[in-house]
Amino acid sequence: MRCRRLAVSGIGLTVAMALASPVAADTNTVLANDSSRDFQVRPSVIGYTGDGTGYVGKRTWGAKRGYLTWKKWGGHSAYGVGTVWLNNCDPYCYNGSWLSRKGWVQLGSVRNGKFTAMTISYRRNGRLVSDTRKIRRAGNNWIWSIVNRG
């Protein structure tokens, strides 16, 4: 009889702990695209340059579509792998060519339910390139500002 009570108590404690865990871990958002107001949970694309010349994830045009798969999405950080798209702006951005690379996205610094820091990394010519950005207000919009590029 005692073993049954312990087992039931253990199950009850597990259920109570699961119900008490914060749901916020799954509801943090990130500025997702170039609209500058679109914050999403686990977006399929993130525009990070503000002028449409760089983003990571699934694009809606062209033969190659790309992807963004979130491996971790938590209360303090998120991590994903996907396609990094860069416009070479040659001869100018409107007619530039799009280059794609496999890349990694890391999000952090949660404030008011929003990820405010992002690092995008990818390999170019055998060298690891990282682009770290912070979110900031620009009038009525939000933009990703460069903190460190290397």
Coordinates of C-alpha atoms in Angstrom, one line a residue:
M1 CA 0.0 0.0 0.0
R2 CA 2.8 2.4 0.8
C3 CA 4.5 1.9 -2.6
R4 CA 1.3 2.9 -4.3
R5 CA 0.9 6.1 -2.3
L6 CA 4.5 7.1 -3.1
A7 CA 4.0 6.4 -6.8
V8 CA 0.8 8.5 -6.9
S9 CA 2.5 11.3 -4.9
G10 CA 5.4 11.3 -7.3
I11 CA 3.1 11.5 -10.3
G12 CA 1.1 14.3 -8.6
L13 CA 4.3 16.2 -7.9
T14 CA 5.5 15.8 -11.5
V15 CA 2.1 17.1 -12.9
A16 CA 2.2 20.1 -10.4
M17 CA 5.7 21.0 -11.5
A18 CA 4.8 20.8 -15.2
L19 CA 1.8 23.1 -14.6
A20 CA 3.9 25.5 -12.6
S21 CA 6.6 25.9 -15.3
P22 CA 6.6 29.2 -17.0
V23 CA 4.9 29.3 -20.4
A24 CA 6.9 32.4 -21.4
A25 CA 9.7 30.2 -22.6
D26 CA 7.7 29.3 -25.7
T27 CA 6.2 32.7 -26.2
N28 CA 9.3 34.9 -26.6
T29 CA 9.3 36.6 -30.0
V30 CA 11.9 37.9 -32.4
L31 CA 11.6 40.6 -35.1
A32 CA 11.0 38.4 -38.1
N33 CA 11.0 40.2 -41.4
D34 CA 11.6 43.6 -43.0
S35 CA 8.2 45.0 -42.0
S36 CA 10.0 46.2 -38.9
R37 CA 6.9 45.5 -36.7
D38 CA 6.5 41.7 -37.2
F39 CA 7.5 39.9 -34.0
Q40 CA 7.0 36.1 -34.2
V41 CA 7.6 32.9 -32.2
R42 CA 9.9 30.6 -34.2
P43 CA 9.6 32.5 -37.5
S44 CA 10.5 30.8 -40.8
V45 CA 12.4 33.9 -42.0
I46 CA 14.3 36.7 -40.3
G47 CA 15.2 39.8 -42.3
Y48 CA 18.1 41.4 -40.5
T49 CA 19.5 44.2 -42.7
G50 CA 16.6 46.5 -42.8
D51 CA 17.0 47.1 -46.6
G52 CA 16.1 43.6 -47.8
T53 CA 19.7 42.6 -48.7
G54 CA 20.2 40.0 -46.0
Y55 CA 18.0 37.4 -44.3
V56 CA 18.0 33.9 -42.9
G57 CA 15.4 31.3 -43.6
K58 CA 12.8 30.4 -46.2
R59 CA 12.4 32.8 -49.1
T60 CA 9.2 33.0 -51.1
W61 CA 10.7 33.5 -54.6
G62 CA 13.2 31.8 -56.9
A63 CA 14.1 28.2 -57.4
K64 CA 16.0 27.7 -54.2
R65 CA 13.8 28.2 -51.2
G66 CA 16.0 27.8 -48.1
Y67 CA 14.9 26.9 -44.6
L68 CA 15.2 27.9 -40.9
T69 CA 14.8 25.1 -38.4
W70 CA 14.8 26.0 -34.7
K71 CA 16.8 23.5 -32.6
K72 CA 16.1 25.3 -29.3
W73 CA 13.6 27.9 -28.3
G74 CA 13.8 28.7 -24.6
G75 CA 13.2 31.4 -22.0
H76 CA 16.6 33.0 -22.4
S77 CA 17.9 31.9 -25.7
A78 CA 17.1 30.3 -29.1
Y79 CA 19.2 28.5 -31.6
G80 CA 18.4 27.6 -35.2
V81 CA 20.1 26.4 -38.4
G82 CA 19.1 27.5 -41.9
T83 CA 19.9 29.3 -45.1
V84 CA 21.6 32.7 -44.9
W85 CA 20.8 34.8 -48.0
L86 CA 23.0 37.8 -49.0
N87 CA 22.5 40.2 -51.9
N88 CA 25.9 41.2 -53.4
C89 CA 24.4 44.5 -54.6
D90 CA 26.4 44.2 -57.9
P91 CA 26.1 46.4 -59.9
Y92 CA 23.5 47.7 -57.4
C93 CA 21.1 46.0 -54.9
Y94 CA 18.1 46.0 -57.2
N95 CA 19.9 43.9 -59.8
G96 CA 22.3 42.1 -57.4
S97 CA 22.8 38.4 -57.2
W98 CA 21.6 36.4 -54.2
L99 CA 24.2 34.1 -52.6
S100 CA 23.2 31.4 -50.1
R101 CA 25.1 29.7 -47.3
K102 CA 24.2 27.3 -44.6
G103 CA 24.2 29.3 -41.4
W104 CA 23.3 29.4 -37.7
V105 CA 21.2 31.9 -35.7
Q106 CA 21.5 32.5 -32.0
L107 CA 19.0 34.7 -30.1
G108 CA 19.4 36.1 -26.6
S109 CA 18.9 39.1 -24.2
V110 CA 15.1 38.7 -23.6
R111 CA 13.3 42.0 -22.7
N112 CA 9.6 42.3 -22.4
G113 CA 9.1 38.9 -24.1
K114 CA 11.3 39.8 -27.1
F115 CA 14.7 38.6 -28.1
T116 CA 16.9 41.7 -28.5
A117 CA 20.2 40.2 -29.5
M118 CA 21.0 38.0 -32.6
T119 CA 24.2 36.5 -34.0
I120 CA 24.1 35.0 -37.5
S121 CA 27.1 32.9 -38.4
Y122 CA 28.1 31.2 -41.7
R123 CA 31.2 30.1 -43.6
R124 CA 32.4 32.2 -46.6
N125 CA 35.5 31.1 -48.5
G126 CA 36.3 28.6 -45.7
R127 CA 36.3 31.3 -43.1
L128 CA 33.7 31.7 -40.3
V129 CA 31.8 35.0 -40.6
S130 CA 29.6 36.3 -37.7
D131 CA 27.2 39.2 -37.7
T132 CA 26.0 40.3 -34.2
R133 CA 23.0 42.7 -34.0
K134 CA 20.8 44.3 -31.3
I135 CA 17.3 45.4 -31.8
R136 CA 16.5 49.1 -31.4
R137 CA 13.7 51.5 -32.0
A138 CA 13.8 53.8 -35.1
G139 CA 10.7 56.0 -35.0
N140 CA 7.7 53.7 -35.1
N141 CA 9.8 50.8 -36.3
W142 CA 12.3 48.3 -34.9
I143 CA 15.5 47.5 -36.7
W144 CA 18.5 45.2 -36.2
S145 CA 21.6 47.4 -35.7
I146 CA 25.1 46.0 -36.2
V147 CA 27.1 45.5 -33.0
N148 CA 30.0 43.4 -34.4
R149 CA 30.8 42.0 -37.8
G150 CA 33.7 39.6 -38.4

